[in-house]
Amino acid sequence: MRKKIVAGNWKMNLSLDEALALSNELKVIINHHNKQAHSRDVSRLPEVVLFPPYVYLTKVHDVFVHDGSISVGAQNCHHADKGAFTGEVAASMIRSTGATHVLIGHSERRTYFNEDDALLSQKLKGALGQGLVPIYCCGESLEDRESNTFKQIVTDQLVKGLFWLDKDTIKSVVIAYEPVWAIGTGLTATAEQAQEMHQHIRQLLSEKYGHDTAEQIRILYGGSCNAKNAAELFAGKDVDGGLIGGASLKAHDFFGIISSACS
Ligand code: PEP
């Protein structure tokens, strides 16, 4: 059975003090839950990963380093190992902070920073080379949804950006399906729309890598997911948790989502 993941993308929000306060609050809530819960229930919690801005990675990682309840990742990385790329951050640097994950191809990177599937492939290579777990994001615009080309758009993003990986390596990747029209808008895909796309993605994985491999890969939903709608969205057979933006900035809201992902 695939273990669910709940990931919090803080984007370009919070001061360092606020980031540490949120991290500590989450730690207290999770520890309290674990103390109250039967040990069987502790293991039912999903994996939780936080994606703070780069400059907070080390400090946020330090909050969780001893109890291991939460992992930390970066929101982006540069594709090169090192060099004259002023202002950029390499996967090796991210790894050296203790972070274990990295987002690749978030729609805000694709839209505002013109990241295309060719560049994202290189970033994936850099991240995997450092042993980071990439969360590869894909998703259609509102126009694609309305013109009924949404499945083809997501298929292209996966085939071009991801499906060059071999069968062993693809297993280290997590996929996040995030319809662009649902990100930060308060509009959420219905549970049926989410499951339909997740099933499509798993079918593509199965055609390319075989049924057993496809069954092992986690596919997260993202787009205005909150503590109220998470349980319904996560109930989809192919939905393995969520990538959460706005609702990850409040500890109790985020914990509500984490609780909805208990197996
Ligand atoms: C995101 O940024 O990946 C996201 C899903 O944002 P929100 O939850 O705010 O829609």
CSV table of C-alpha atoms and ligand atoms in Angstrom, one decimal, residues 9 11 106 108 178 182-185 222-225 243-247, ligand 1:
chain,number,residue,atom,x,y,z
A,9,ASN,CA,4.4,24.7,0.0
A,11,LYS,CA,5.9,29.8,-1.4
A,106,HIS,CA,5.5,24.0,-10.0
A,108,GLU,CA,4.2,29.2,-10.8
A,178,GLU,CA,-2.2,20.6,-9.7
A,182,ALA,CA,-7.4,25.6,-8.7
A,183,ILE,CA,-4.1,26.9,-7.3
A,184,GLY,CA,-4.6,29.8,-4.9
A,185,THR,CA,-8.0,30.5,-6.4
A,222,GLY,CA,-2.9,20.2,-5.3
A,223,GLY,CA,-5.2,23.2,-5.7
A,224,SER,CA,-7.1,25.0,-2.9
A,225,CYS,CA,-7.1,21.8,-0.8
A,243,LEU,CA,0.5,19.4,-2.1
A,244,ILE,CA,-0.9,22.3,-0.1
A,245,GLY,CA,-0.2,26.0,-0.5
A,246,GLY,CA,-2.3,28.6,1.4
A,247,ALA,CA,-3.7,26.1,4.0
B,1,PEP,C1,0.4,25.1,-4.5
B,1,PEP,O1,1.0,26.1,-4.4
B,1,PEP,O2,1.0,24.0,-4.9
B,1,PEP,C2,-1.0,25.0,-4.1
B,1,PEP,C3,-1.7,23.9,-4.3
B,1,PEP,O3,-1.5,26.2,-3.6
B,1,PEP,P1,-3.0,26.4,-2.9
B,1,PEP,O4,-3.2,25.2,-2.0
B,1,PEP,O5,-2.9,27.7,-2.2
B,1,PEP,O6,-4.0,26.3,-4.0
